[in-house]
Amino acid sequence: MYTLYYGRGTASLAIHAALKEIGAPYQLVEVDIEAGQQRSPEYLRINPQGKVPALIIDGKPFTESAALMMMLAERHPQSNLAPPAASLARAEWYELIMMLANSLGNNFRLWFYPADLAGTKEDSALRSAIQQRIESTWAMLDARLADNGPYLLGESFSGADLMLTMYMRWSRNMARPATAWPALQKYADMMRAHPSWRHITQVEALTGW
Ligand SMILES: N[C@@H](CCC(=O)N[C@@H](CS)C(=O)NCC(=O)O)C(=O)O
């Protein structure tokens, strides 16, 4: 039994969907980010960084969404989260997971929590630089999907698609959201209809998309 500590619509989204894909038993514990529950002494014992997600595996807490995706893929080789271990497709999958986490995850963290870096929420030069970095990643991914879709690995769905869909959703209120790129718009329509994504949207009562 896995236990996922999640916040609605946050970096736990992809892991929530991955658990649904696997079909293994799991329970959810909501951490209310708006209410600051991530900084409660109880939660800090689970993740001293005070962030979600945290996943309890065999009684031990683990964090970092990209790492959790890799752990789940490894523990459930029959699932569709990743191509077979040691294959070239698996190597490409690792590359994708890390690229998404570095190019999108880190920049979105600064977008939503600019005080992490600048000590202020008012630094417009920083925000504009982050926005440009995120947009250049959308452009690169749009070209990739237009050339070799419909999924990141071509014909096969994988957990990398759950990561990308999560990050794309976070851009929905930006001046140029991911869906401003045509292949990404098509991809978003496909992924929003994907069963595990629809499931978590309902469970987390997400609006928008
Ligand atoms: N690199 C981490 C980032 C986790 C993260 O920043 N989570 C945010 C929600 S998306 C959070 O917990 N924010 C609460 C806070 O920092 O106070 C991951 O991918 O798991």
CSV table of N, CA and C and ligand atoms in Angstrom, one decimal, residues 10-11 33 38-39 50-53 64-66 109 113 170, ligand 1:
chain,number,residue,atom,x,y,z
A,10,THR,N,-1.0,20.3,-7.6
A,10,THR,CA,0.5,20.6,-7.4
A,10,THR,C,1.4,19.5,-8.0
A,11,ALA,N,2.6,19.5,-7.6
A,11,ALA,CA,3.6,18.6,-8.2
A,11,ALA,C,3.3,17.1,-7.9
A,33,ILE,N,-2.1,23.2,1.0
A,33,ILE,CA,-1.0,24.1,0.8
A,33,ILE,C,-1.4,25.6,1.1
A,38,GLN,N,1.8,22.2,4.9
A,38,GLN,CA,3.1,21.6,4.5
A,38,GLN,C,4.2,22.0,5.5
A,39,ARG,N,3.9,23.0,6.3
A,39,ARG,CA,4.9,23.5,7.3
A,39,ARG,C,4.5,23.0,8.7
A,50,GLY,N,9.2,20.6,3.4
A,50,GLY,CA,7.9,21.2,3.5
A,50,GLY,C,7.2,21.4,2.1
A,51,LYS,N,7.4,20.3,1.3
A,51,LYS,CA,6.8,20.4,-0.1
A,51,LYS,C,6.1,19.1,-0.4
A,52,VAL,N,5.1,19.2,-1.3
A,52,VAL,CA,4.5,18.0,-1.8
A,52,VAL,C,5.0,17.7,-3.2
A,53,PRO,N,5.0,16.5,-3.7
A,53,PRO,CA,4.5,15.3,-3.0
A,53,PRO,C,5.5,14.6,-2.1
A,64,GLU,N,10.2,14.3,-4.3
A,64,GLU,CA,10.7,14.7,-5.6
A,64,GLU,C,9.9,14.0,-6.7
A,65,SER,N,9.0,14.7,-7.4
A,65,SER,CA,8.1,14.0,-8.3
A,65,SER,C,8.8,13.2,-9.4
A,66,ALA,N,9.9,13.8,-9.9
A,66,ALA,CA,10.6,13.0,-11.0
A,66,ALA,C,11.2,11.7,-10.5
A,109,ARG,N,8.9,26.3,-10.3
A,109,ARG,CA,9.0,26.5,-8.9
A,109,ARG,C,9.4,28.0,-8.7
A,113,TYR,N,7.1,30.6,-6.8
A,113,TYR,CA,7.7,30.9,-5.5
A,113,TYR,C,9.0,31.8,-5.8
A,170,TRP,N,0.0,23.9,-15.4
A,170,TRP,CA,0.4,25.0,-14.5
A,170,TRP,C,0.6,26.3,-15.3
B,1,LIG,N1,11.0,19.5,-7.1
B,1,LIG,C1,9.9,19.2,-6.3
B,1,LIG,C2,9.0,20.5,-6.1
B,1,LIG,C3,7.9,20.3,-5.1
B,1,LIG,C4,7.2,21.6,-4.9
B,1,LIG,O1,7.7,22.7,-5.1
B,1,LIG,N2,5.9,21.5,-4.5
B,1,LIG,C5,5.1,22.7,-4.2
B,1,LIG,C6,3.7,22.5,-4.8
B,1,LIG,S1,3.8,22.4,-6.6
B,1,LIG,C7,4.9,22.8,-2.7
B,1,LIG,O2,4.9,21.9,-2.0
B,1,LIG,N3,4.8,24.1,-2.3
B,1,LIG,C8,4.6,24.4,-0.9
B,1,LIG,C9,5.6,25.3,-0.4
B,1,LIG,O3,6.7,25.4,-0.9
B,1,LIG,O4,5.4,25.9,0.7
B,1,LIG,C10,9.0,18.1,-6.9
B,1,LIG,O5,9.0,18.0,-8.2
B,1,LIG,O6,8.5,17.3,-6.2
